[in-house]
């Protein structure tokens, strides 16, 4: 039986939760403008930017390496500001049968200009020797930190 692994990280951002969620939900092309050193390009691959089932191709620079991923939107929960996406193509998938990411922004109770950002991955390795996708998760968190800083500066 397949073993599904999970990892999760939480970070605090000095940016309203709604701004980060909107950027990840509907303004993904702006991510390439604000984080061009990490994400030089994002393009709609199939469908649009907003619909469940649509896909995007992300060109990425992780460390010194240029790569890409294609993801599919699996679910959008606007009330809880949560998005679920599956990575369906890219070099990273040589190590995994499945790789599903969940992101959520939670407003801080006492500070509407700050939030908690939660990123988690659920994955099934191709084999026991496949690495944990920690570098990929950390890369994504680095992009989110950069976005949060940019969006906070725009306030």
PDB file of C-alpha atoms in Angstrom:
ATOM      1  CA  UNK A   1       0.000   0.000   0.000  1.00  0.00           C
ATOM      2  CA  UNK A   2       1.214   3.500  -0.849  1.00  0.00           C
ATOM      3  CA  UNK A   3       2.609   5.563   1.975  1.00  0.00           C
ATOM      4  CA  UNK A   4       1.581   9.214   1.882  1.00  0.00           C
ATOM      5  CA  UNK A   5       4.065  11.516   3.606  1.00  0.00           C
ATOM      6  CA  UNK A   6       3.258  14.992   4.896  1.00  0.00           C
ATOM      7  CA  UNK A   7       5.242  18.062   5.857  1.00  0.00           C
ATOM      8  CA  UNK A   8       4.064  21.481   6.947  1.00  0.00           C
ATOM      9  CA  UNK A   9       5.605  24.854   7.706  1.00  0.00           C
ATOM     10  CA  UNK A  10       4.100  28.046   9.125  1.00  0.00           C
ATOM     11  CA  UNK A  11       5.508  31.527   8.757  1.00  0.00           C
ATOM     12  CA  UNK A  12       4.350  34.936   9.908  1.00  0.00           C
ATOM     13  CA  UNK A  13       4.025  37.683   7.312  1.00  0.00           C
ATOM     14  CA  UNK A  14       3.684  41.417   7.799  1.00  0.00           C
ATOM     15  CA  UNK A  15       1.030  41.594   5.132  1.00  0.00           C
ATOM     16  CA  UNK A  16      -2.762  41.246   5.199  1.00  0.00           C
ATOM     17  CA  UNK A  17      -3.908  37.641   4.668  1.00  0.00           C
ATOM     18  CA  UNK A  18      -6.349  38.764   1.965  1.00  0.00           C
ATOM     19  CA  UNK A  19      -3.539  40.249  -0.155  1.00  0.00           C
ATOM     20  CA  UNK A  20      -1.465  37.051  -0.135  1.00  0.00           C
ATOM     21  CA  UNK A  21      -4.514  34.892  -0.806  1.00  0.00           C
ATOM     22  CA  UNK A  22      -5.631  37.100  -3.710  1.00  0.00           C
ATOM     23  CA  UNK A  23      -2.135  37.022  -5.192  1.00  0.00           C
ATOM     24  CA  UNK A  24      -2.083  33.212  -5.077  1.00  0.00           C
ATOM     25  CA  UNK A  25      -5.687  32.848  -6.247  1.00  0.00           C
ATOM     26  CA  UNK A  26      -6.108  35.403  -9.004  1.00  0.00           C
ATOM     27  CA  UNK A  27      -2.966  37.453  -9.586  1.00  0.00           C
ATOM     28  CA  UNK A  28      -0.371  34.782 -10.232  1.00  0.00           C
ATOM     29  CA  UNK A  29       1.221  36.629 -13.192  1.00  0.00           C
ATOM     30  CA  UNK A  30       2.171  39.393 -10.726  1.00  0.00           C
ATOM     31  CA  UNK A  31       4.278  36.881  -8.776  1.00  0.00           C
ATOM     32  CA  UNK A  32       6.728  36.734 -11.702  1.00  0.00           C
ATOM     33  CA  UNK A  33       7.030  40.536 -11.593  1.00  0.00           C
ATOM     34  CA  UNK A  34       7.557  40.716  -7.836  1.00  0.00           C
ATOM     35  CA  UNK A  35       9.789  37.612  -7.544  1.00  0.00           C
ATOM     36  CA  UNK A  36      11.504  37.450 -10.936  1.00  0.00           C
ATOM     37  CA  UNK A  37      14.760  36.216  -9.355  1.00  0.00           C
ATOM     38  CA  UNK A  38      12.935  33.036  -8.242  1.00  0.00           C
ATOM     39  CA  UNK A  39       9.944  32.827 -10.609  1.00  0.00           C
ATOM     40  CA  UNK A  40      10.826  34.381 -13.984  1.00  0.00           C
ATOM     41  CA  UNK A  41       7.596  33.299 -15.653  1.00  0.00           C
ATOM     42  CA  UNK A  42       4.121  31.919 -14.933  1.00  0.00           C
ATOM     43  CA  UNK A  43       1.766  31.113 -17.780  1.00  0.00           C
ATOM     44  CA  UNK A  44      -1.703  29.659 -17.999  1.00  0.00           C
ATOM     45  CA  UNK A  45      -1.180  26.180 -19.425  1.00  0.00           C
ATOM     46  CA  UNK A  46      -4.773  24.940 -19.747  1.00  0.00           C
ATOM     47  CA  UNK A  47      -7.836  26.905 -18.768  1.00  0.00           C
ATOM     48  CA  UNK A  48      -7.678  30.220 -16.930  1.00  0.00           C
ATOM     49  CA  UNK A  49      -6.048  31.484 -13.747  1.00  0.00           C
ATOM     50  CA  UNK A  50      -9.055  31.018 -11.499  1.00  0.00           C
ATOM     51  CA  UNK A  51     -10.905  27.790 -12.201  1.00  0.00           C
ATOM     52  CA  UNK A  52     -10.551  24.469 -10.453  1.00  0.00           C
ATOM     53  CA  UNK A  53      -8.974  22.102 -12.971  1.00  0.00           C
ATOM     54  CA  UNK A  54      -6.960  24.784 -14.764  1.00  0.00           C
ATOM     55  CA  UNK A  55      -3.184  24.425 -14.980  1.00  0.00           C
ATOM     56  CA  UNK A  56      -0.211  26.760 -14.973  1.00  0.00           C
ATOM     57  CA  UNK A  57       3.432  26.397 -15.964  1.00  0.00           C
ATOM     58  CA  UNK A  58       5.839  27.971 -13.492  1.00  0.00           C
ATOM     59  CA  UNK A  59       9.464  28.560 -14.540  1.00  0.00           C
ATOM     60  CA  UNK A  60      11.571  28.469 -11.376  1.00  0.00           C
ATOM     61  CA  UNK A  61      15.121  29.204 -10.270  1.00  0.00           C
ATOM     62  CA  UNK A  62      15.839  27.079  -7.208  1.00  0.00           C
ATOM     63  CA  UNK A  63      19.350  27.860  -5.993  1.00  0.00           C
ATOM     64  CA  UNK A  64      21.437  27.844  -9.162  1.00  0.00           C
ATOM     65  CA  UNK A  65      19.115  25.497 -11.036  1.00  0.00           C
ATOM     66  CA  UNK A  66      16.464  26.474 -13.579  1.00  0.00           C
ATOM     67  CA  UNK A  67      13.473  24.144 -13.718  1.00  0.00           C
ATOM     68  CA  UNK A  68       9.713  24.195 -14.152  1.00  0.00           C
ATOM     69  CA  UNK A  69       6.561  22.709 -12.690  1.00  0.00           C
ATOM     70  CA  UNK A  70       3.041  22.448 -14.029  1.00  0.00           C
ATOM     71  CA  UNK A  71       0.373  22.571 -11.366  1.00  0.00           C
ATOM     72  CA  UNK A  72      -3.388  22.067 -11.378  1.00  0.00           C
ATOM     73  CA  UNK A  73      -5.834  23.844  -9.091  1.00  0.00           C
ATOM     74  CA  UNK A  74      -7.698  21.119  -7.190  1.00  0.00           C
ATOM     75  CA  UNK A  75      -9.691  23.256  -4.741  1.00  0.00           C
ATOM     76  CA  UNK A  76     -10.221  26.854  -3.678  1.00  0.00           C
ATOM     77  CA  UNK A  77     -11.808  27.601  -0.305  1.00  0.00           C
ATOM     78  CA  UNK A  78     -12.368  31.359  -0.344  1.00  0.00           C
ATOM     79  CA  UNK A  79     -13.932  31.487   3.120  1.00  0.00           C
ATOM     80  CA  UNK A  80     -10.870  29.892   4.753  1.00  0.00           C
ATOM     81  CA  UNK A  81      -8.400  31.402   2.230  1.00  0.00           C
ATOM     82  CA  UNK A  82      -7.044  27.968   1.313  1.00  0.00           C
ATOM     83  CA  UNK A  83      -5.889  26.630  -2.068  1.00  0.00           C
ATOM     84  CA  UNK A  84      -4.973  23.053  -2.987  1.00  0.00           C
ATOM     85  CA  UNK A  85      -2.847  22.313  -6.044  1.00  0.00           C
ATOM     86  CA  UNK A  86      -1.279  19.182  -7.489  1.00  0.00           C
ATOM     87  CA  UNK A  87       2.059  19.215  -9.246  1.00  0.00           C
ATOM     88  CA  UNK A  88       1.406  17.221 -12.407  1.00  0.00           C
ATOM     89  CA  UNK A  89       4.641  17.697 -14.370  1.00  0.00           C
ATOM     90  CA  UNK A  90       8.205  18.879 -13.964  1.00  0.00           C
ATOM     91  CA  UNK A  91      11.581  17.480 -13.017  1.00  0.00           C
ATOM     92  CA  UNK A  92      10.578  17.265  -9.335  1.00  0.00           C
ATOM     93  CA  UNK A  93       8.038  14.594 -10.274  1.00  0.00           C
ATOM     94  CA  UNK A  94      10.837  12.139 -11.124  1.00  0.00           C
ATOM     95  CA  UNK A  95      10.940  11.456  -7.359  1.00  0.00           C
ATOM     96  CA  UNK A  96       7.211  11.349  -6.550  1.00  0.00           C
ATOM     97  CA  UNK A  97       4.086   9.531  -7.674  1.00  0.00           C
ATOM     98  CA  UNK A  98       2.028  12.410  -6.308  1.00  0.00           C
ATOM     99  CA  UNK A  99       2.780  15.831  -4.872  1.00  0.00           C
ATOM    100  CA  UNK A 100      -0.086  17.926  -3.527  1.00  0.00           C
ATOM    101  CA  UNK A 101       0.362  21.353  -1.986  1.00  0.00           C
ATOM    102  CA  UNK A 102      -1.987  23.146   0.366  1.00  0.00           C
ATOM    103  CA  UNK A 103      -1.587  26.824   1.201  1.00  0.00           C
ATOM    104  CA  UNK A 104      -3.636  28.882   3.606  1.00  0.00           C
ATOM    105  CA  UNK A 105      -3.482  32.432   4.908  1.00  0.00           C
ATOM    106  CA  UNK A 106      -4.925  33.153   8.338  1.00  0.00           C
ATOM    107  CA  UNK A 107      -5.368  36.742   9.537  1.00  0.00           C
ATOM    108  CA  UNK A 108      -3.824  37.463  12.918  1.00  0.00           C
ATOM    109  CA  UNK A 109      -6.495  38.269  15.484  1.00  0.00           C
ATOM    110  CA  UNK A 110      -4.920  41.437  16.847  1.00  0.00           C
ATOM    111  CA  UNK A 111      -3.249  42.755  13.694  1.00  0.00           C
ATOM    112  CA  UNK A 112      -5.120  42.961  10.384  1.00  0.00           C
ATOM    113  CA  UNK A 113      -1.841  43.825   8.618  1.00  0.00           C
ATOM    114  CA  UNK A 114      -0.201  40.509   9.526  1.00  0.00           C
ATOM    115  CA  UNK A 115      -1.032  36.881   8.908  1.00  0.00           C
ATOM    116  CA  UNK A 116       0.088  33.327   9.367  1.00  0.00           C
ATOM    117  CA  UNK A 117       0.869  31.495   6.137  1.00  0.00           C
ATOM    118  CA  UNK A 118       0.664  27.700   6.224  1.00  0.00           C
ATOM    119  CA  UNK A 119       2.173  25.575   3.472  1.00  0.00           C
ATOM    120  CA  UNK A 120       1.933  21.804   3.487  1.00  0.00           C
ATOM    121  CA  UNK A 121       2.845  19.036   1.088  1.00  0.00           C
ATOM    122  CA  UNK A 122       1.376  15.559   0.798  1.00  0.00           C
ATOM    123  CA  UNK A 123       3.461  13.254  -1.342  1.00  0.00           C
ATOM    124  CA  UNK A 124       4.124   9.686  -2.295  1.00  0.00           C
ATOM    125  CA  UNK A 125       7.729   8.843  -3.090  1.00  0.00           C
ATOM    126  CA  UNK A 126       8.651   6.772  -6.152  1.00  0.00           C
ATOM    127  CA  UNK A 127      10.874   4.701  -3.833  1.00  0.00           C
ATOM    128  CA  UNK A 128      12.362   4.877  -0.342  1.00  0.00           C
ATOM    129  CA  UNK A 129      15.536   6.538  -1.657  1.00  0.00           C
ATOM    130  CA  UNK A 130      13.648   9.528  -3.062  1.00  0.00           C
ATOM    131  CA  UNK A 131      14.415  12.716  -1.120  1.00  0.00           C
ATOM    132  CA  UNK A 132      11.915  14.591   0.987  1.00  0.00           C
ATOM    133  CA  UNK A 133      10.660  17.663  -0.954  1.00  0.00           C
ATOM    134  CA  UNK A 134      11.962  20.011   1.773  1.00  0.00           C
ATOM    135  CA  UNK A 135      13.971  22.127  -0.692  1.00  0.00           C
ATOM    136  CA  UNK A 136      10.831  22.633  -2.786  1.00  0.00           C
ATOM    137  CA  UNK A 137       8.781  23.622   0.284  1.00  0.00           C
ATOM    138  CA  UNK A 138      11.500  26.016   1.468  1.00  0.00           C
ATOM    139  CA  UNK A 139      11.702  27.538  -2.012  1.00  0.00           C
ATOM    140  CA  UNK A 140       7.947  28.186  -1.978  1.00  0.00           C
ATOM    141  CA  UNK A 141       8.154  29.765   1.472  1.00  0.00           C
ATOM    142  CA  UNK A 142      10.972  32.013   0.235  1.00  0.00           C
ATOM    143  CA  UNK A 143       8.751  33.199  -2.611  1.00  0.00           C
ATOM    144  CA  UNK A 144       5.892  33.871  -0.168  1.00  0.00           C
ATOM    145  CA  UNK A 145       8.186  35.837   2.177  1.00  0.00           C
ATOM    146  CA  UNK A 146       9.349  37.934  -0.754  1.00  0.00           C
ATOM    147  CA  UNK A 147       5.731  38.506  -1.857  1.00  0.00           C
ATOM    148  CA  UNK A 148       4.708  39.472   1.666  1.00  0.00           C
ATOM    149  CA  UNK A 149       7.527  41.990   1.868  1.00  0.00           C
ATOM    150  CA  UNK A 150       6.643  43.460  -1.542  1.00  0.00           C
ATOM    151  CA  UNK A 151       2.947  43.684  -0.727  1.00  0.00           C
ATOM    152  CA  UNK A 152       3.671  45.221   2.679  1.00  0.00           C
ATOM    153  CA  UNK A 153       5.916  47.838   1.038  1.00  0.00           C
ATOM    154  CA  UNK A 154       3.061  48.685  -1.359  1.00  0.00           C
ATOM    155  CA  UNK A 155       0.733  49.584   1.568  1.00  0.00           C
TER     156      UNK A 155
END
